[in-house]
Backbone as a printed PyTorch tensor [residue, N CA C, xyz], in Angstrom:
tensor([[[ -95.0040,  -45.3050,   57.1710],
         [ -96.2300,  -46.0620,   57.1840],
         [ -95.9870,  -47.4770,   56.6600]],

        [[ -95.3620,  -47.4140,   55.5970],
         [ -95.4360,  -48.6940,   54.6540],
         [ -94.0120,  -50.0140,   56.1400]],

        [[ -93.2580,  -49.3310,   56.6600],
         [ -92.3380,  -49.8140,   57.5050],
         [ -93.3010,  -50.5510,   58.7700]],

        [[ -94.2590,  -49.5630,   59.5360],
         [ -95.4670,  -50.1320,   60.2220],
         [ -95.8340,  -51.1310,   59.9160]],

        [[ -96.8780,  -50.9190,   58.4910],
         [ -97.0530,  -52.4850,   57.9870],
         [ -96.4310,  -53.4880,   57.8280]],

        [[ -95.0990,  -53.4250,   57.4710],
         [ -94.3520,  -54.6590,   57.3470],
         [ -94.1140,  -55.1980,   58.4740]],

        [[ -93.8030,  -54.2020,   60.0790],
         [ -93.4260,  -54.8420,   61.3170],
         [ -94.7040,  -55.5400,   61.4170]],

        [[ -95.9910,  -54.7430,   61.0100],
         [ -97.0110,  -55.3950,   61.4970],
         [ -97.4330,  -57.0160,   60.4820]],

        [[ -97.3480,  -57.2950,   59.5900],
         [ -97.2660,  -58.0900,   59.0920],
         [ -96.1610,  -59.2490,   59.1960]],

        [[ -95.2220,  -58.8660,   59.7390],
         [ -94.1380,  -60.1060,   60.4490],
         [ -94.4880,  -60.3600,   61.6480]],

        [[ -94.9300,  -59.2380,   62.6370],
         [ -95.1280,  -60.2090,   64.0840],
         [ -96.5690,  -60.9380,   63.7190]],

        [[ -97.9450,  -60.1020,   63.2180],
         [ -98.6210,  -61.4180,   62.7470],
         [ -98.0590,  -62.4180,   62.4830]],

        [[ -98.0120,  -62.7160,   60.9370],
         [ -96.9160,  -64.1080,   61.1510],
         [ -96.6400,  -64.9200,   61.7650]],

        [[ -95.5940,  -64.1440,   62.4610],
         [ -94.9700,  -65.0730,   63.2870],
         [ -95.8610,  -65.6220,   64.6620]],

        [[ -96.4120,  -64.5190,   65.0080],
         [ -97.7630,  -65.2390,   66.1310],
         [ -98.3800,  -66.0760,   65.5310]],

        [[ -99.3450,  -65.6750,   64.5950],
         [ -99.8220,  -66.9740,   63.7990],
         [ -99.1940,  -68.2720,   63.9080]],

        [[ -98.1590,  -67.9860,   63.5400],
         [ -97.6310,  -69.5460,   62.9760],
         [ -97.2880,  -70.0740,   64.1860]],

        [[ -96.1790,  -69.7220,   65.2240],
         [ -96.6650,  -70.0970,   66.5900],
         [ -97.0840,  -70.9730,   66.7480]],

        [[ -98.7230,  -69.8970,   67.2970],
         [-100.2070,  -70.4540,   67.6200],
         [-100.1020,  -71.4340,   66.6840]],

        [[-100.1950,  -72.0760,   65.5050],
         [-100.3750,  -72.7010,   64.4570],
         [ -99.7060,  -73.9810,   64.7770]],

        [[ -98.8540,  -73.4590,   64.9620],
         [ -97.8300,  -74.9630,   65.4220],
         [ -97.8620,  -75.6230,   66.6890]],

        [[ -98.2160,  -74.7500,   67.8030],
         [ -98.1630,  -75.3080,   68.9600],
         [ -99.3530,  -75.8850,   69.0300]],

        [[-100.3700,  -75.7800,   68.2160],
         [-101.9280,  -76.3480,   68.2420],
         [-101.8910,  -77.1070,   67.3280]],

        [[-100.6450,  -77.4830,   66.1240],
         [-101.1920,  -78.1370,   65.0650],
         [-100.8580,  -80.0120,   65.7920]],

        [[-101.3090,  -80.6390,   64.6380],
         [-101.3370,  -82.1850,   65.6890],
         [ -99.9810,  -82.8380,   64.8870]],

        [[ -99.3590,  -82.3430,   63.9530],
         [ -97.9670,  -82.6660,   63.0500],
         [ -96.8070,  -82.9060,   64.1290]],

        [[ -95.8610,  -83.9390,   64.2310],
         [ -94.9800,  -83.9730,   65.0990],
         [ -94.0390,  -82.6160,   64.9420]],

        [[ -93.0000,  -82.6690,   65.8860],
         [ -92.0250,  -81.4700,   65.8770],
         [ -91.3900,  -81.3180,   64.7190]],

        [[ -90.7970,  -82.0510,   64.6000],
         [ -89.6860,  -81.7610,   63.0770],
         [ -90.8850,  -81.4700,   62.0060]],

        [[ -91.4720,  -82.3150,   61.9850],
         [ -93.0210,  -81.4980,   60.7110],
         [ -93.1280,  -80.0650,   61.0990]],

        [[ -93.5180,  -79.9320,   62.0280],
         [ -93.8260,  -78.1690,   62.3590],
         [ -92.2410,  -77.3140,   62.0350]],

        [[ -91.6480,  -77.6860,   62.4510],
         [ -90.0890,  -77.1170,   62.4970],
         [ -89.8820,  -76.8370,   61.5840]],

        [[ -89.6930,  -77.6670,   60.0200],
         [ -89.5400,  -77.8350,   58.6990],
         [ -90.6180,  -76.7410,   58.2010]],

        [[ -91.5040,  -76.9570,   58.4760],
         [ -92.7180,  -75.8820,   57.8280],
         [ -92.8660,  -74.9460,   58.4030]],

        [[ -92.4670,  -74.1790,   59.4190],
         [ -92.2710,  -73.0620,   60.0130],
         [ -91.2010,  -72.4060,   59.2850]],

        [[ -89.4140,  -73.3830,   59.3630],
         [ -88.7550,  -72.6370,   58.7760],
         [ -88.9900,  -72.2760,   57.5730]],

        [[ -89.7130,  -72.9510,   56.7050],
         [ -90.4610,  -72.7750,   54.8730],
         [ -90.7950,  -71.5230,   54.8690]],

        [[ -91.9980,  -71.1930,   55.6030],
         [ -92.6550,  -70.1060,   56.1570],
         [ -91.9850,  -68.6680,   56.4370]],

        [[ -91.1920,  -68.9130,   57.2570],
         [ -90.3110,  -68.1050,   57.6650],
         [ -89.4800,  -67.6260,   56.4830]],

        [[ -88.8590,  -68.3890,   55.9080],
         [ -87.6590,  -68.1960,   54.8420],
         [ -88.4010,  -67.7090,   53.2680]],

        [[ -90.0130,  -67.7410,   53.2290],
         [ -90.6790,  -67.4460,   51.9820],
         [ -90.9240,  -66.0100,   52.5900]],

        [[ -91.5080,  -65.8340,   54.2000],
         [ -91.9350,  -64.4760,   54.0590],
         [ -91.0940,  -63.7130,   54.4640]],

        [[ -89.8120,  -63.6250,   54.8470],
         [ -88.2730,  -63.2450,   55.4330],
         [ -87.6810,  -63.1290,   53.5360]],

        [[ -88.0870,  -63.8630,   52.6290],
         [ -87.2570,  -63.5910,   51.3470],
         [ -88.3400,  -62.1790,   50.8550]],

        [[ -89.7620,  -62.5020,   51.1000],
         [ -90.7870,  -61.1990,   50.5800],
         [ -90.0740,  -59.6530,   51.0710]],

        [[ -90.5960,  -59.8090,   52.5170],
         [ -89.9690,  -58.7820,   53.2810],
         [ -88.5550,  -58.1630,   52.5930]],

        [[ -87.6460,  -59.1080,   52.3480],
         [ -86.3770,  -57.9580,   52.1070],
         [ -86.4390,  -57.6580,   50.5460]],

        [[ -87.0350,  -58.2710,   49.7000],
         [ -87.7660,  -57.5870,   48.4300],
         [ -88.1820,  -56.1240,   48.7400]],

        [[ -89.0270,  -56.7340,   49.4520],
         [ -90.4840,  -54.8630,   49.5190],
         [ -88.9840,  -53.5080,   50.1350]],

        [[ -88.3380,  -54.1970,   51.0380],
         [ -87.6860,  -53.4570,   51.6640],
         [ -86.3160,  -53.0130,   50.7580]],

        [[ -85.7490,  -53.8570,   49.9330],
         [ -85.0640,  -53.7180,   48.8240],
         [ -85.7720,  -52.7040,   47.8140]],

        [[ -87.1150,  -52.9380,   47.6260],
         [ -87.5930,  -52.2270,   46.4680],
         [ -87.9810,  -50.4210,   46.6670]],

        [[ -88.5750,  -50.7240,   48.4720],
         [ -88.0850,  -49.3700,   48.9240],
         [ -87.2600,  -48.5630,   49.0070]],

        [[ -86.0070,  -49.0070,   49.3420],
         [ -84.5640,  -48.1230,   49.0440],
         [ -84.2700,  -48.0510,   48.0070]],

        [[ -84.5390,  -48.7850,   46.8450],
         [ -84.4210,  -48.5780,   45.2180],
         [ -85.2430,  -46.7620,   44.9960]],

        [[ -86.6270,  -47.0110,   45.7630],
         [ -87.0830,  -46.1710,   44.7490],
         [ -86.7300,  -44.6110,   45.7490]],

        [[ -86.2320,  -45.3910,   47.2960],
         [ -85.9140,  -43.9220,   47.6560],
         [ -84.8460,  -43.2510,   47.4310]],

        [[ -83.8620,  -43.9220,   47.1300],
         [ -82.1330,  -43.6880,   46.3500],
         [ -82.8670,  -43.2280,   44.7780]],

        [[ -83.6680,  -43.3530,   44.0720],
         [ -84.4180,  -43.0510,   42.9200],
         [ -84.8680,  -41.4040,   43.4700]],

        [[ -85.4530,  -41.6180,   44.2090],
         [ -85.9190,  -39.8940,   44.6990],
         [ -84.9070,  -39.0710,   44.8230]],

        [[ -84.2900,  -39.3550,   45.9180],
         [ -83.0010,  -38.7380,   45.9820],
         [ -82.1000,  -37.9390,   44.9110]],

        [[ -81.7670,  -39.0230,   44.2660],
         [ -81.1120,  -39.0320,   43.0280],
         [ -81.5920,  -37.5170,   41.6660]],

        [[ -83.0290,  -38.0200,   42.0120],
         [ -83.6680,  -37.0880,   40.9130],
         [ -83.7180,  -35.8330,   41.9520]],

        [[ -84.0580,  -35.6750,   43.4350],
         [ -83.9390,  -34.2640,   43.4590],
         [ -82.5120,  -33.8060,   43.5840]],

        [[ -81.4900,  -34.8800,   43.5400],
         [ -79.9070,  -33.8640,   43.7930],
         [ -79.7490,  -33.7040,   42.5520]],

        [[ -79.8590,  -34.1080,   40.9440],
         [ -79.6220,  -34.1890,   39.8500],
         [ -80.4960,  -32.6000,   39.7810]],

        [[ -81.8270,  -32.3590,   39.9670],
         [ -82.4050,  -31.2840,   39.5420],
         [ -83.2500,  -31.6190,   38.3150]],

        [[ -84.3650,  -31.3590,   38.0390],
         [ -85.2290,  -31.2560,   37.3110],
         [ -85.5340,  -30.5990,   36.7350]],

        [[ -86.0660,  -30.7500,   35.2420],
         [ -85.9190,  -29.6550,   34.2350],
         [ -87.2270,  -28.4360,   34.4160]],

        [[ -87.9140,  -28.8120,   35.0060],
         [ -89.4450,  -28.3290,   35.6090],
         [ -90.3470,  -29.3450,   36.3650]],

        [[ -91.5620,  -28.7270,   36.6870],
         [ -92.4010,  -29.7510,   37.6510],
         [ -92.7130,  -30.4000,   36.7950]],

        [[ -93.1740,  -30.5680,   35.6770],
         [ -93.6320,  -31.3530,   34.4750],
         [ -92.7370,  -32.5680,   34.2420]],

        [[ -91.9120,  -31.9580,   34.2310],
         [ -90.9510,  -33.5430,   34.0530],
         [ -90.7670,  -34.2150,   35.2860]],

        [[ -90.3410,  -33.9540,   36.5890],
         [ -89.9890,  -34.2930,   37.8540],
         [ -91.8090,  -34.7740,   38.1530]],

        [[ -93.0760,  -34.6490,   37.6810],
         [ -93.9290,  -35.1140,   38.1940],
         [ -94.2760,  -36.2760,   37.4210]],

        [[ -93.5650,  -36.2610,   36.1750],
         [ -94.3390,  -37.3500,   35.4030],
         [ -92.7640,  -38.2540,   35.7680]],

        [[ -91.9140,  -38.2380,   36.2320],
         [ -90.6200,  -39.2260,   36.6930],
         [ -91.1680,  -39.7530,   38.1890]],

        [[ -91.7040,  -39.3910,   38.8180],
         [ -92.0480,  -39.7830,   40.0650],
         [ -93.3040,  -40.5420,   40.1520]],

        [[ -94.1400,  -40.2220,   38.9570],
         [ -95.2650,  -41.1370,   38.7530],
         [ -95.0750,  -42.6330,   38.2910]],

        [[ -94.2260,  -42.1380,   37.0780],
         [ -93.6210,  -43.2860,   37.0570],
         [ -93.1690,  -44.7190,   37.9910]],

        [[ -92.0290,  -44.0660,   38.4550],
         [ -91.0730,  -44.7900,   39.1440],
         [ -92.4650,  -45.0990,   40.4710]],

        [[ -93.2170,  -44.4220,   40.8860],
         [ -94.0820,  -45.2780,   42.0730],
         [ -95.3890,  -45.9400,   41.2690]],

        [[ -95.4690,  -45.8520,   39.8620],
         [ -96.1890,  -47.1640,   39.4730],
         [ -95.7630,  -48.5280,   39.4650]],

        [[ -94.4400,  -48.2240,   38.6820],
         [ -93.3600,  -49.1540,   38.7560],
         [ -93.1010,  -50.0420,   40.2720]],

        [[ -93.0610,  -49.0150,   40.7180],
         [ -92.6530,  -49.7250,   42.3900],
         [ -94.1560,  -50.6310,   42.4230]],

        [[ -95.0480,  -49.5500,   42.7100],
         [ -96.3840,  -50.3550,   43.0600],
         [ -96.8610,  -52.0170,   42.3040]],

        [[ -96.4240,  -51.9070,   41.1230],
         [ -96.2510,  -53.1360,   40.4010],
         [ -95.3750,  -54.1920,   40.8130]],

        [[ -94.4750,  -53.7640,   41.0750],
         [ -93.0330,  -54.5300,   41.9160],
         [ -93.5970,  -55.1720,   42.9710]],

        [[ -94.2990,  -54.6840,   43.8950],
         [ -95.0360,  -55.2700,   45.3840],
         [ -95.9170,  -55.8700,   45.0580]],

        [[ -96.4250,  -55.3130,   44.4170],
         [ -98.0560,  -56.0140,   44.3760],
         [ -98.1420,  -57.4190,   44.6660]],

        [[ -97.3250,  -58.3210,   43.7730],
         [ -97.6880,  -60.0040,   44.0740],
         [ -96.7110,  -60.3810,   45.7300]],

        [[ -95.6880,  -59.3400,   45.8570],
         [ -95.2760,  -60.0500,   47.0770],
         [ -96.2460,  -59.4310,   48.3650]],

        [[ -96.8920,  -58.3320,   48.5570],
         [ -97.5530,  -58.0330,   49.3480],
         [ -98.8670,  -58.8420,   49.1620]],

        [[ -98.9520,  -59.8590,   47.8980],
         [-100.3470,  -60.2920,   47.8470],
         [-100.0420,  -61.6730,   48.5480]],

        [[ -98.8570,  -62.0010,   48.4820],
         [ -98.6580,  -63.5740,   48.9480],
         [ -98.4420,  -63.4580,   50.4700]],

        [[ -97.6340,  -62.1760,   50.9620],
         [ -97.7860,  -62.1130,   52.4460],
         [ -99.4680,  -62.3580,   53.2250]],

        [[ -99.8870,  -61.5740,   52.3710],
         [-101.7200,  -61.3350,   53.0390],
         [-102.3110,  -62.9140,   52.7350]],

        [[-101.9630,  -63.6370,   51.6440],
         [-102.4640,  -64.8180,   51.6260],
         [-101.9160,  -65.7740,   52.7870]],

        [[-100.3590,  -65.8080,   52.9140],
         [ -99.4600,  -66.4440,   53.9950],
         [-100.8500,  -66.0240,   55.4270]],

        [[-100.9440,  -64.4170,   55.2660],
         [-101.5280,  -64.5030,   56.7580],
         [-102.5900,  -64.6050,   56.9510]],

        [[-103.6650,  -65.1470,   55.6060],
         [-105.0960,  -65.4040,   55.7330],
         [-104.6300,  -67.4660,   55.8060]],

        [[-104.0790,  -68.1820,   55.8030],
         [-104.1570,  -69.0140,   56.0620],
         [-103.1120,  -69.9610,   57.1370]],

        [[-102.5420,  -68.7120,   57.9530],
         [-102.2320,  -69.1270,   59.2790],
         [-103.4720,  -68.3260,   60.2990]],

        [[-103.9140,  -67.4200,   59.6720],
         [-105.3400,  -67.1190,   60.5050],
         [-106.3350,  -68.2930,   60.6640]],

        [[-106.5500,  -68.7480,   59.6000],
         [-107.3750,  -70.5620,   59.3900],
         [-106.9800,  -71.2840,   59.9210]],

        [[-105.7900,  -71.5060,   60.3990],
         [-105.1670,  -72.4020,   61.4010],
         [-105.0340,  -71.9960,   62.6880]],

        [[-105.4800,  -70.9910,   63.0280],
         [-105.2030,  -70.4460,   64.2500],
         [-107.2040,  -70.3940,   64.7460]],

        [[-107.7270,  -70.2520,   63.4230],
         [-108.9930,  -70.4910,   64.0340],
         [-109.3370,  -72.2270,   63.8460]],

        [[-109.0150,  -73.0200,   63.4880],
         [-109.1190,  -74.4900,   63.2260],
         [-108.6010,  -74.9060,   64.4210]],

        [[-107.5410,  -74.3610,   64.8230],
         [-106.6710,  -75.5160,   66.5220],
         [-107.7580,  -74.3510,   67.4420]],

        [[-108.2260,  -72.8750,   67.3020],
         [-109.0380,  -72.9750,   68.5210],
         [-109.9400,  -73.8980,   68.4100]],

        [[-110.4800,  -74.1550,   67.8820],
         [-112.2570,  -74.4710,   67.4230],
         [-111.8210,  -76.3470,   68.1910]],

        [[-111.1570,  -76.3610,   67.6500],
         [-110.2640,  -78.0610,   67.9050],
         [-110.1890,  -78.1360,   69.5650]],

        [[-109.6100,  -76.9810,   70.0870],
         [-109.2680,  -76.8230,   71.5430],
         [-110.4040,  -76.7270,   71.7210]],

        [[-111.4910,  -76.6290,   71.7780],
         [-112.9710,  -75.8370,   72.2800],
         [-113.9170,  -76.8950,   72.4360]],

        [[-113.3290,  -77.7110,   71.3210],
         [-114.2050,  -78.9460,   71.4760],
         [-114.0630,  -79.9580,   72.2390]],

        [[-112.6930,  -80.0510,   72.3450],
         [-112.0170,  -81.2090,   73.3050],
         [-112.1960,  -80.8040,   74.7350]],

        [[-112.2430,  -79.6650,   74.9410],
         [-112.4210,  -78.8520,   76.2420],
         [-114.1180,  -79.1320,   76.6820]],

        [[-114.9010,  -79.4420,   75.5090],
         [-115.8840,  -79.9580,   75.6400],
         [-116.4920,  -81.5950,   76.0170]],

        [[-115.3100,  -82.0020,   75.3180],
         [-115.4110,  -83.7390,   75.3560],
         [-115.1930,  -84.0900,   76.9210]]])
């Protein structure tokens, strides 16, 4: 599930920004430069979340080949370690959703822009 979201949160993105650029009125190298920014902030998020995933699934692993002393302990180690995780994401999954609430604003700003001129 969490793999879904991330594909789904990069091709957003990257459509977004796109759309964003091919509508924005900034010459090429402006768009180019700030695309690659873009790219290289949410391409560094992404392999975090995805880093932090194999941490905690090599963490699972680990604890069920090691063996557990009872469910009591193996439930309060797994709570753990996915609070932990959940804390770990939190600000980078919060900056992706911000990244894609304000290439959404730009993608509704160059329509609205196109709509009007289409009007003029």
């Amino acid at each position: 599930m969490l793999k879904q979201f991330m594909k789904g949160i990069i091709f957003g993105s990257l459509s977004g920004s796109i759309i964003a650029l091919l509508l924005n009125p900034n010459d090429g190298e402006t768009n180019r430069k700030q695309l690659k920014e873009k790219l290289d902030e949410l391409s560094g998020d992404v392999q975090e979340v995805t880093n932090s995933t194999k941490q905690l699934t090599q963490s699972l692993e680990q604890l069920q080949n090691e063996g557990l002393r009872g469910v009591k302990d193996f439930t309060e180690e797994v709570q753990y370690k996915a609070l932990n995780f959940e804390k770990e994401i939190e600000p980078r999954i919060q900056r992706i959703q911000e990244a894609i609430m304000r290439l959404k604003g730009n993608v509704e700003e160059a329509t609205e822009k196109i709509a009007s001129s289409d009007k003029s």
